[in-house]
mmCIF file of C-alpha atoms and ligand atoms in Angstrom:
data_model
loop_
_atom_site.group_PDB
_atom_site.id
_atom_site.type_symbol
_atom_site.label_atom_id
_atom_site.label_comp_id
_atom_site.label_asym_id
_atom_site.label_seq_id
_atom_site.Cartn_x
_atom_site.Cartn_y
_atom_site.Cartn_z
ATOM 1 C CA MET V 126 -2.990 16.249 -22.784
ATOM 2 C CA VAL V 127 -2.383 12.632 -22.208
ATOM 3 C CA TYR V 128 -4.656 10.619 -20.079
ATOM 4 C CA VAL V 129 -3.941 7.809 -18.009
ATOM 5 C CA LEU V 130 -6.258 4.551 -16.917
ATOM 6 C CA GLY V 131 -4.895 2.672 -14.211
ATOM 7 C CA ILE V 132 -6.219 -0.579 -13.141
ATOM 8 C CA GLU V 133 -6.145 -2.043 -9.028
ATOM 9 C CA SER V 134 -7.028 -5.494 -8.119
ATOM 10 C CA THR V 135 -4.291 -6.914 -6.307
ATOM 11 C CA ALA V 136 -6.131 -8.075 -3.253
ATOM 12 C CA HIS V 137 -9.608 -6.479 -1.399
ATOM 13 C CA THR V 138 -9.841 -3.665 -3.905
ATOM 14 C CA PHE V 139 -10.785 -3.103 -7.486
ATOM 15 C CA GLY V 140 -9.968 0.379 -8.401
ATOM 16 C CA VAL V 141 -9.956 2.357 -11.511
ATOM 17 C CA GLY V 142 -7.923 5.913 -11.311
ATOM 18 C CA ILE V 143 -7.348 8.372 -14.123
ATOM 19 C CA ILE V 144 -5.054 11.092 -14.345
ATOM 20 C CA ASP V 145 -3.774 13.627 -16.898
ATOM 21 C CA SER V 146 -0.211 14.214 -17.762
ATOM 22 C CA LYS V 147 -0.086 16.907 -15.356
ATOM 23 C CA PHE V 148 -0.896 14.647 -12.546
ATOM 24 C CA ASN V 149 -4.510 15.934 -11.862
ATOM 25 C CA ILE V 150 -6.369 13.103 -10.344
ATOM 26 C CA LEU V 151 -9.806 12.945 -12.704
ATOM 27 C CA SER V 152 -11.001 10.340 -10.706
ATOM 28 C CA ASP V 153 -10.237 7.411 -8.377
ATOM 29 C CA ALA V 154 -13.348 4.894 -8.359
ATOM 30 C CA ARG V 155 -13.021 1.535 -6.146
ATOM 31 C CA SER V 156 -15.162 -1.023 -4.622
ATOM 32 C CA VAL V 157 -13.895 -2.948 -1.428
ATOM 33 C CA LEU V 158 -14.402 -6.632 -0.899
ATOM 34 C CA ARG V 159 -15.658 -7.238 2.707
ATOM 35 C CA PRO V 160 -14.355 -10.937 3.275
ATOM 36 C CA SER V 161 -17.143 -13.102 4.335
ATOM 37 C CA GLY V 162 -14.900 -16.112 6.051
ATOM 38 C CA THR V 163 -13.154 -16.072 8.773
ATOM 39 C CA LEU V 164 -9.885 -16.839 7.387
ATOM 40 C CA GLY V 165 -9.106 -13.296 5.721
ATOM 41 C CA ILE V 166 -9.585 -12.691 1.794
ATOM 42 C CA ASP V 167 -10.190 -15.710 0.066
ATOM 43 C CA PRO V 168 -8.660 -15.198 -3.649
ATOM 44 C CA GLY V 169 -11.334 -17.035 -5.515
ATOM 45 C CA GLU V 170 -14.089 -14.618 -3.673
ATOM 46 C CA ALA V 171 -11.844 -11.627 -4.097
ATOM 47 C CA ALA V 172 -11.618 -12.509 -8.058
ATOM 48 C CA GLU V 173 -15.274 -13.291 -7.733
ATOM 49 C CA HIS V 174 -16.142 -9.692 -6.447
ATOM 50 C CA HIS V 175 -13.766 -7.874 -8.992
ATOM 51 C CA SER V 176 -15.240 -9.443 -12.111
ATOM 52 C CA ARG V 177 -18.809 -8.596 -10.409
ATOM 53 C CA VAL V 178 -17.906 -5.187 -10.031
ATOM 54 C CA ALA V 179 -15.178 -4.047 -12.466
ATOM 55 C CA VAL V 180 -17.130 -2.782 -15.359
ATOM 56 C CA ASN V 181 -19.308 -0.116 -13.055
ATOM 57 C CA VAL V 182 -15.938 0.395 -11.615
ATOM 58 C CA LEU V 183 -14.778 1.531 -15.024
ATOM 59 C CA LEU V 184 -17.754 3.380 -15.837
ATOM 60 C CA GLU V 185 -17.669 5.332 -12.745
ATOM 61 C CA ALA V 186 -14.165 6.348 -13.153
ATOM 62 C CA LEU V 187 -14.738 7.523 -16.778
ATOM 63 C CA ASP V 188 -17.831 9.258 -16.177
ATOM 64 C CA LYS V 189 -15.995 11.102 -12.901
ATOM 65 C CA ALA V 190 -13.386 11.926 -15.343
ATOM 66 C CA ASN V 191 -15.624 13.047 -17.940
ATOM 67 C CA LEU V 192 -13.839 10.966 -20.819
ATOM 68 C CA LYS V 193 -14.891 8.094 -23.198
ATOM 69 C CA LEU V 194 -12.911 5.009 -23.459
ATOM 70 C CA LYS V 195 -11.437 6.164 -26.649
ATOM 71 C CA ASP V 196 -9.900 9.377 -25.168
ATOM 72 C CA ILE V 197 -7.578 7.353 -22.922
ATOM 73 C CA ASP V 198 -3.945 7.266 -24.134
ATOM 74 C CA ILE V 199 -2.575 4.889 -21.527
ATOM 75 C CA VAL V 200 -3.504 1.693 -19.547
ATOM 76 C CA ALA V 201 -1.404 0.536 -16.788
ATOM 77 C CA PHE V 202 -2.515 -1.999 -14.369
ATOM 78 C CA SER V 203 -1.500 -4.115 -11.106
ATOM 79 C CA LYS V 204 0.810 -6.913 -11.913
ATOM 80 C CA GLY V 205 1.241 -7.714 -8.299
ATOM 81 C CA PRO V 206 2.333 -9.012 -5.856
ATOM 82 C CA GLY V 207 -1.146 -10.235 -4.889
ATOM 83 C CA LEU V 208 -3.603 -12.367 -4.987
ATOM 84 C CA GLY V 209 -3.615 -14.732 -8.614
ATOM 85 C CA PRO V 210 -7.199 -14.996 -9.204
ATOM 86 C CA ALA V 211 -7.778 -11.395 -8.091
ATOM 87 C CA LEU V 212 -4.598 -9.944 -10.301
ATOM 88 C CA ARG V 213 -5.858 -11.613 -13.460
ATOM 89 C CA ILE V 214 -9.461 -9.925 -13.398
ATOM 90 C CA GLY V 215 -7.639 -6.362 -13.505
ATOM 91 C CA ALA V 216 -4.944 -7.609 -16.071
ATOM 92 C CA THR V 217 -7.484 -9.357 -18.371
ATOM 93 C CA LEU V 218 -9.486 -5.785 -18.594
ATOM 94 C CA ALA V 219 -6.755 -3.974 -19.041
ATOM 95 C CA ARG V 220 -5.553 -5.959 -22.030
ATOM 96 C CA GLY V 221 -8.988 -6.082 -23.302
ATOM 97 C CA LEU V 222 -8.926 -2.395 -23.284
ATOM 98 C CA ALA V 223 -5.446 -1.721 -24.751
ATOM 99 C CA PHE V 224 -6.119 -4.143 -27.355
ATOM 100 C CA LYS V 225 -9.483 -2.779 -28.680
ATOM 101 C CA TYR V 226 -8.256 0.917 -28.172
ATOM 102 C CA ASN V 227 -5.001 0.036 -29.723
ATOM 103 C CA LYS V 228 -3.057 1.561 -26.693
ATOM 104 C CA PRO V 229 0.008 1.102 -24.612
ATOM 105 C CA ILE V 230 -0.193 -1.339 -22.048
ATOM 106 C CA TYR V 231 2.232 -0.790 -18.584
ATOM 107 C CA PRO V 232 1.905 -3.681 -15.961
ATOM 108 C CA VAL V 233 2.938 -1.783 -12.806
ATOM 109 C CA HIS V 234 4.390 -3.100 -9.473
ATOM 110 C CA HIS V 235 1.675 -2.270 -6.788
ATOM 111 C CA GLY V 236 3.963 -1.337 -3.793
ATOM 112 C CA LEU V 237 5.931 0.965 -6.134
ATOM 113 C CA GLY V 238 2.727 3.031 -6.702
ATOM 114 C CA HIS V 239 2.189 3.475 -3.277
ATOM 115 C CA ILE V 240 5.717 4.607 -2.869
ATOM 116 C CA GLU V 241 5.545 7.028 -5.815
ATOM 117 C CA LEU V 242 2.139 8.214 -5.151
ATOM 118 C CA THR V 243 3.198 9.301 -1.897
ATOM 119 C CA VAL V 244 6.666 10.439 -2.349
ATOM 120 C CA HIS V 245 4.730 12.704 -5.252
ATOM 121 C CA LEU V 246 2.348 14.244 -3.268
ATOM 122 C CA THR V 247 4.407 15.081 -0.141
ATOM 123 C CA ASN V 248 6.658 17.194 -2.602
ATOM 124 C CA MET V 249 9.499 15.082 -0.880
ATOM 125 C CA LYS V 250 13.277 14.498 -2.802
ATOM 126 C CA ASP V 251 15.048 11.292 -1.712
ATOM 127 C CA PRO V 252 13.208 10.404 1.513
ATOM 128 C CA LEU V 253 13.255 6.958 3.512
ATOM 129 C CA VAL V 254 9.978 5.339 2.879
ATOM 130 C CA LEU V 255 8.120 3.508 5.500
ATOM 131 C CA LEU V 256 5.717 1.032 3.277
ATOM 132 C CA VAL V 257 2.689 -0.188 5.798
ATOM 133 C CA SER V 258 -0.296 -2.080 4.204
ATOM 134 C CA GLY V 259 -2.070 -5.089 3.919
ATOM 135 C CA GLY V 260 0.495 -6.650 1.742
ATOM 136 C CA HIS V 261 4.079 -4.747 2.567
ATOM 137 C CA THR V 262 6.155 -3.771 5.607
ATOM 138 C CA ALA V 263 9.478 -2.178 4.453
ATOM 139 C CA ILE V 264 11.792 0.300 4.876
ATOM 140 C CA LEU V 265 13.030 1.480 1.373
ATOM 141 C CA ALA V 266 15.530 4.295 0.108
ATOM 142 C CA PHE V 267 16.125 5.041 -3.592
ATOM 143 C CA ASN V 268 19.788 3.929 -4.626
ATOM 144 C CA GLU V 269 21.299 3.084 -8.079
ATOM 145 C CA GLY V 270 18.369 2.646 -10.135
ATOM 146 C CA ARG V 271 15.850 1.243 -7.603
ATOM 147 C CA TRP V 272 14.291 1.103 -4.398
ATOM 148 C CA ARG V 273 16.446 -0.969 -2.269
ATOM 149 C CA ILE V 274 15.292 -2.359 0.898
ATOM 150 C CA TYR V 275 16.510 -1.431 4.018
ATOM 151 C CA GLY V 276 14.549 -3.774 6.413
ATOM 152 C CA GLU V 277 11.042 -5.638 6.054
ATOM 153 C CA THR V 278 9.005 -7.692 7.630
ATOM 154 C CA LEU V 279 9.898 -11.606 8.072
ATOM 155 C CA ASP V 280 6.493 -13.103 8.032
ATOM 156 C CA ILE V 281 3.365 -11.274 8.178
ATOM 157 C CA THR V 282 2.659 -7.466 7.314
ATOM 158 C CA VAL V 283 1.560 -5.034 9.881
ATOM 159 C CA GLY V 284 -1.808 -4.854 8.050
ATOM 160 C CA ASN V 285 -2.149 -8.514 8.385
ATOM 161 C CA LEU V 286 -1.317 -8.476 12.123
ATOM 162 C CA PHE V 287 -4.268 -5.817 13.009
ATOM 163 C CA ASP V 288 -6.695 -7.332 10.496
ATOM 164 C CA SER V 289 -5.939 -10.965 11.714
ATOM 165 C CA PHE V 290 -6.100 -9.771 15.244
ATOM 166 C CA ALA V 291 -9.635 -7.662 14.827
ATOM 167 C CA ARG V 292 -11.148 -10.719 12.998
ATOM 168 C CA ARG V 293 -10.356 -12.609 16.237
ATOM 169 C CA LEU V 294 -12.672 -9.983 18.185
ATOM 170 C CA GLY V 295 -15.283 -10.525 15.527
ATOM 171 C CA ILE V 296 -14.471 -7.103 13.665
ATOM 172 C CA GLY V 297 -14.795 -7.146 9.763
ATOM 173 C CA PHE V 298 -12.362 -5.920 7.649
ATOM 174 C CA PRO V 299 -10.390 -3.721 7.738
ATOM 175 C CA GLY V 300 -9.505 -4.351 10.863
ATOM 176 C CA GLY V 301 -6.836 -1.415 11.517
ATOM 177 C CA PRO V 302 -9.079 1.669 11.891
ATOM 178 C CA VAL V 303 -11.061 0.014 14.572
ATOM 179 C CA ILE V 304 -8.069 -1.425 16.613
ATOM 180 C CA GLU V 305 -6.845 2.285 16.231
ATOM 181 C CA ARG V 306 -9.738 3.800 17.760
ATOM 182 C CA MET V 307 -10.150 0.926 20.481
ATOM 183 C CA ALA V 308 -6.552 1.581 21.182
ATOM 184 C CA LEU V 309 -7.559 5.070 22.278
ATOM 185 C CA LYS V 310 -9.309 3.681 25.535
ATOM 186 C CA GLY V 311 -6.604 1.494 26.299
ATOM 187 C CA LYS V 312 -5.259 2.182 30.102
ATOM 188 C CA ARG V 313 -2.801 -0.827 30.592
ATOM 189 C CA TYR V 314 -0.005 -1.891 28.618
ATOM 190 C CA ILE V 315 -0.028 -5.662 28.622
ATOM 191 C CA GLU V 316 3.577 -7.359 28.292
ATOM 192 C CA LEU V 317 3.953 -8.693 24.273
ATOM 193 C CA PRO V 318 6.624 -10.136 22.492
ATOM 194 C CA TYR V 319 8.634 -7.345 20.883
ATOM 195 C CA ASN V 320 10.681 -9.232 17.974
ATOM 196 C CA VAL V 321 13.350 -7.065 16.382
ATOM 197 C CA LYS V 322 16.090 -8.672 14.061
ATOM 198 C CA GLY V 323 18.575 -6.638 12.614
ATOM 199 C CA ASN V 324 16.199 -3.925 10.251
ATOM 200 C CA ASN V 325 13.924 -6.713 10.275
ATOM 201 C CA VAL V 326 10.343 -7.484 12.291
ATOM 202 C CA VAL V 327 8.775 -10.355 12.911
ATOM 203 C CA PHE V 328 5.061 -9.983 13.545
ATOM 204 C CA SER V 329 3.668 -13.528 14.020
ATOM 205 C CA GLY V 330 4.525 -14.205 17.678
ATOM 206 C CA LEU V 331 2.868 -10.927 18.612
ATOM 207 C CA LEU V 332 -0.302 -11.900 16.743
ATOM 208 C CA THR V 333 -0.328 -15.330 18.290
ATOM 209 C CA HIS V 334 0.319 -13.978 21.879
ATOM 210 C CA ALA V 335 -2.111 -11.552 21.624
ATOM 211 C CA THR V 336 -4.838 -13.828 20.216
ATOM 212 C CA ASP V 337 -4.076 -16.133 23.180
ATOM 213 C CA LEU V 338 -4.848 -13.275 25.563
ATOM 214 C CA VAL V 339 -8.140 -12.089 24.043
ATOM 215 C CA ASP V 340 -10.352 -13.709 26.533
ATOM 216 C CA LYS V 341 -8.293 -12.922 29.599
ATOM 217 C CA TYR V 342 -7.859 -9.149 29.463
ATOM 218 C CA ASN V 343 -9.731 -6.325 28.336
ATOM 219 C CA LYS V 344 -9.822 -5.471 24.747
ATOM 220 C CA TYR V 345 -9.109 -1.984 24.703
ATOM 221 C CA ASP V 346 -6.109 -2.710 26.677
ATOM 222 C CA LEU V 347 -4.852 -5.517 24.435
ATOM 223 C CA ALA V 348 -5.539 -3.400 21.254
ATOM 224 C CA TYR V 349 -3.416 -0.518 22.889
ATOM 225 C CA SER V 350 -0.690 -3.234 23.632
ATOM 226 C CA LEU V 351 -0.776 -4.309 20.717
ATOM 227 C CA GLN V 352 -0.784 -0.956 18.354
ATOM 228 C CA GLU V 353 2.317 0.033 20.832
ATOM 229 C CA THR V 354 4.317 -2.955 20.411
ATOM 230 C CA ALA V 355 4.297 -3.298 16.840
ATOM 231 C CA PHE V 356 4.849 0.387 16.273
ATOM 232 C CA SER V 357 7.731 0.409 18.698
ATOM 233 C CA MET V 358 9.279 -2.479 16.719
ATOM 234 C CA LEU V 359 8.669 -0.473 13.360
ATOM 235 C CA VAL V 360 10.056 2.775 14.789
ATOM 236 C CA GLU V 361 12.924 0.961 16.089
ATOM 237 C CA VAL V 362 14.073 -0.850 12.528
ATOM 238 C CA THR V 363 13.437 2.680 10.820
ATOM 239 C CA GLU V 364 15.542 4.894 12.961
ATOM 240 C CA ARG V 365 18.255 2.553 12.627
ATOM 241 C CA ALA V 366 17.617 2.664 8.819
ATOM 242 C CA LEU V 367 17.372 6.342 8.818
ATOM 243 C CA ILE V 368 20.746 6.414 10.565
ATOM 244 C CA GLN V 369 22.250 3.822 7.856
ATOM 245 C CA THR V 370 20.918 5.883 5.028
ATOM 246 C CA ASP V 371 21.453 9.381 6.299
ATOM 247 C CA LYS V 372 18.113 10.812 4.606
ATOM 248 C CA LYS V 373 16.404 13.963 5.616
ATOM 249 C CA GLU V 374 13.252 12.902 5.152
ATOM 250 C CA ILE V 375 10.643 9.867 5.802
ATOM 251 C CA CYS V 376 7.898 9.290 3.897
ATOM 252 C CA ILE V 377 5.090 6.602 5.667
ATOM 253 C CA ALA V 378 2.953 5.302 2.752
ATOM 254 C CA GLY V 379 0.267 2.265 2.374
ATOM 255 C CA GLY V 380 -3.057 1.656 4.170
ATOM 256 C CA VAL V 381 -1.317 1.867 7.927
ATOM 257 C CA ALA V 382 -0.201 4.869 7.147
ATOM 258 C CA SER V 383 -3.633 6.848 8.277
ATOM 259 C CA ASN V 384 -2.714 5.544 11.742
ATOM 260 C CA ASN V 385 -2.169 8.586 14.099
ATOM 261 C CA ARG V 386 -0.534 7.191 16.669
ATOM 262 C CA LEU V 387 2.216 5.473 14.009
ATOM 263 C CA PHE V 388 2.778 9.044 12.368
ATOM 264 C CA ASN V 389 3.104 10.768 15.956
ATOM 265 C CA MET V 390 5.620 8.115 16.876
ATOM 266 C CA ILE V 391 7.698 8.333 14.049
ATOM 267 C CA LYS V 392 7.596 11.900 13.969
ATOM 268 C CA THR V 393 9.011 11.997 17.728
ATOM 269 C CA MET V 394 11.683 9.935 16.623
ATOM 270 C CA ALA V 395 12.591 12.119 13.346
ATOM 271 C CA GLU V 396 12.334 15.260 15.156
ATOM 272 C CA ASP V 397 15.498 13.981 17.099
ATOM 273 C CA HIS V 398 17.273 13.623 13.942
ATOM 274 C CA GLY V 399 16.121 16.896 12.337
ATOM 275 C CA VAL V 400 14.248 15.132 9.641
ATOM 276 C CA LYS V 401 10.962 15.777 7.839
ATOM 277 C CA VAL V 402 7.957 13.634 7.999
ATOM 278 C CA GLY V 403 5.207 13.175 5.483
ATOM 279 C CA ARG V 404 2.160 11.085 4.719
ATOM 280 C CA LEU V 405 -1.142 11.665 2.747
ATOM 281 C CA GLU V 406 -3.511 13.636 4.834
ATOM 282 C CA GLY V 407 -6.918 15.632 4.317
ATOM 283 C CA ASP V 408 -8.408 15.183 1.139
ATOM 284 C CA LEU V 409 -5.843 12.831 -0.111
ATOM 285 C CA ARG V 410 -5.967 10.400 3.168
ATOM 286 C CA ARG V 411 -8.117 7.987 1.041
ATOM 287 C CA LEU V 412 -5.234 7.409 -0.936
ATOM 288 C CA ASN V 413 -2.877 5.440 1.615
ATOM 289 C CA GLY V 414 -5.270 2.551 0.854
ATOM 290 C CA ASP V 415 -5.080 0.644 -2.296
ATOM 291 C CA ASN V 416 -6.392 2.478 -5.534
ATOM 292 C CA GLY V 417 -5.956 2.971 -9.406
ATOM 293 C CA VAL V 418 -4.233 6.287 -9.289
ATOM 294 C CA GLN V 419 -1.193 4.804 -8.019
ATOM 295 C CA ILE V 420 -1.186 2.401 -10.858
ATOM 296 C CA ALA V 421 -2.066 5.350 -13.363
ATOM 297 C CA LEU V 422 0.994 7.503 -11.736
ATOM 298 C CA LEU V 423 3.606 4.977 -12.715
ATOM 299 C CA GLY V 424 1.742 4.187 -16.146
ATOM 300 C CA LEU V 425 2.520 7.948 -16.431
ATOM 301 C CA LEU V 426 5.850 7.767 -14.895
ATOM 302 C CA TYR V 427 7.241 4.720 -17.328
ATOM 303 C CA TYR V 428 5.707 6.507 -20.442
ATOM 304 C CA GLU V 429 7.399 9.729 -19.698
ATOM 305 C CA ALA V 430 10.740 8.092 -19.031
ATOM 306 C CA GLY V 431 10.463 6.657 -22.536
ATOM 307 C CA THR V 432 10.112 3.093 -21.385
ATOM 308 C CA PRO V 433 8.433 1.107 -24.277
ATOM 309 C CA ALA V 434 5.011 -0.397 -23.586
ATOM 310 C CA THR V 435 4.914 -3.882 -22.994
ATOM 311 C CA ASP V 436 3.987 -6.632 -26.063
ATOM 312 C CA LEU V 437 0.387 -7.585 -24.606
ATOM 313 C CA ASP V 438 1.562 -11.462 -24.734
ATOM 314 C CA LYS V 439 3.928 -10.787 -22.047
ATOM 315 C CA THR V 440 1.640 -8.883 -19.758
ATOM 316 C CA PHE V 441 1.901 -11.238 -16.757
ATOM 317 C CA VAL V 442 0.863 -11.253 -13.815
ATOM 318 C CA TYR V 443 2.996 -11.764 -10.368
ATOM 319 C CA GLN V 444 1.711 -13.297 -7.039
ATOM 320 C CA ARG V 445 4.945 -12.542 -5.719
ATOM 321 C CA ILE V 446 7.589 -9.935 -6.934
ATOM 322 C CA ARG V 447 9.497 -7.334 -4.850
ATOM 323 C CA VAL V 448 9.873 -3.692 -5.255
ATOM 324 C CA ASP V 449 13.696 -3.696 -5.644
ATOM 325 C CA GLU V 450 13.306 -5.935 -8.690
ATOM 326 C CA GLU V 451 11.695 -3.007 -10.357
ATOM 327 C CA ASP V 452 13.889 -0.488 -12.563
ATOM 328 C CA VAL V 453 12.670 3.238 -11.755
ATOM 329 C CA PRO V 454 13.914 4.783 -14.707
ATOM 330 C CA TRP V 455 12.326 8.099 -13.979
ATOM 331 C CA ARG V 456 14.482 8.805 -10.863
ATOM 332 C CA MET V 457 17.838 7.889 -12.560
HETATM 333 P P1 AMP U 285 -3.966 -1.206 1.522
HETATM 334 O O1 AMP U 285 -3.364 -2.741 1.486
HETATM 335 O O2 AMP U 285 -2.783 -0.576 1.449
HETATM 336 O O3 AMP U 285 -4.848 -1.202 1.084
HETATM 337 O O4 AMP U 285 -4.103 -0.931 3.261
HETATM 338 C C1 AMP U 285 -5.254 -1.696 3.865
HETATM 339 C C2 AMP U 285 -4.481 -2.128 5.056
HETATM 340 O O5 AMP U 285 -4.362 -0.963 6.106
HETATM 341 C C3 AMP U 285 -5.473 -2.788 6.242
HETATM 342 O O6 AMP U 285 -4.380 -4.110 6.565
HETATM 343 C C4 AMP U 285 -6.126 -2.059 7.045
HETATM 344 O O7 AMP U 285 -6.260 -2.453 8.387
HETATM 345 C C5 AMP U 285 -4.935 -1.457 7.262
HETATM 346 N N1 AMP U 285 -5.472 0.142 7.934
HETATM 347 C C6 AMP U 285 -6.173 1.081 7.229
HETATM 348 N N2 AMP U 285 -6.438 2.301 8.166
HETATM 349 C C7 AMP U 285 -5.633 2.088 9.192
HETATM 350 C C8 AMP U 285 -5.512 2.634 10.497
HETATM 351 N N3 AMP U 285 -5.893 3.878 10.656
HETATM 352 N N4 AMP U 285 -4.757 2.123 11.544
HETATM 353 C C9 AMP U 285 -3.801 0.906 11.188
HETATM 354 N N5 AMP U 285 -4.354 0.093 9.989
HETATM 355 C C10 AMP U 285 -4.740 0.948 9.339
HETATM 356 MG MG1 MG U 286 -1.332 -1.992 -0.837
#
């Protein structure tokens, strides 16, 4: 049996996941930063948090998996995209472990981890993927060796939209789940900017407008209207990409995939086309948000595809790196 340890540290979450070569999830330990400021996640504060919790999260993951460090066969870490100082904490720990125990190391793309984890666990073959999280908002399909982007946000992500609006209401991170609960109490739709450009979405105008209305309208109506507008935009572009790619399955991945309203809206659209929709539910729901398991899975997939491990002095981090820059050898 091969054991893979994955380290996640792109943004708010420091996570360590351990899986085996049959893709049994042996542990999923995490610590999530609750940002103190009013501007969202400060990169320095995230790095400080990650370095403080790193060892304990690592030990917790090993303990739950009932393994020792020397039992680990492969180390993987999130190379980006994310906050530079935060990424370097995970990368440094991964390099240290790979060096001390002389193990292969794989720097992997965080967003690709969300995609592959969800596609694997929902047993989908060749889906259109709606990746919606704090770091990503994109529609992707696999084509000629890579996950290609068929539509995306041109500015902020949908997770950011909710978190920023929630901060304006004095709600702490993560704001998305609170907005979802508030939206259930909304009774009246307030007209907000709907901004779709081809297959792409633009959210910053929507955020500014909704934020400007906070003192003028009922906050439950605003949360409801914000969600309805943002999700209608996402459904429109997902439907267009579905028709263009002619896929028979849709997979929703990332933290915002936990939102039931989004899931039901996508499902209604998909049913019109006779297309199946999946996301992580039940016990697996917690894997929608950032975690070390999605990173470990990629390490395993590269290893099994015969991809050589990366030389330690080439294990860089990248604040910006797109999913469509990554070769996906296990799907070729
Ligand atoms: P991730 O970056 O994948 O960890 O996802 C975190 C993002 O997902 C944050 O922006 C959260 O506010 C958002 N999120 C989590 N749960 C929900 C939900 N139920 N509805 C909307 N957004 C959510
Ligand atoms: Mg993420």
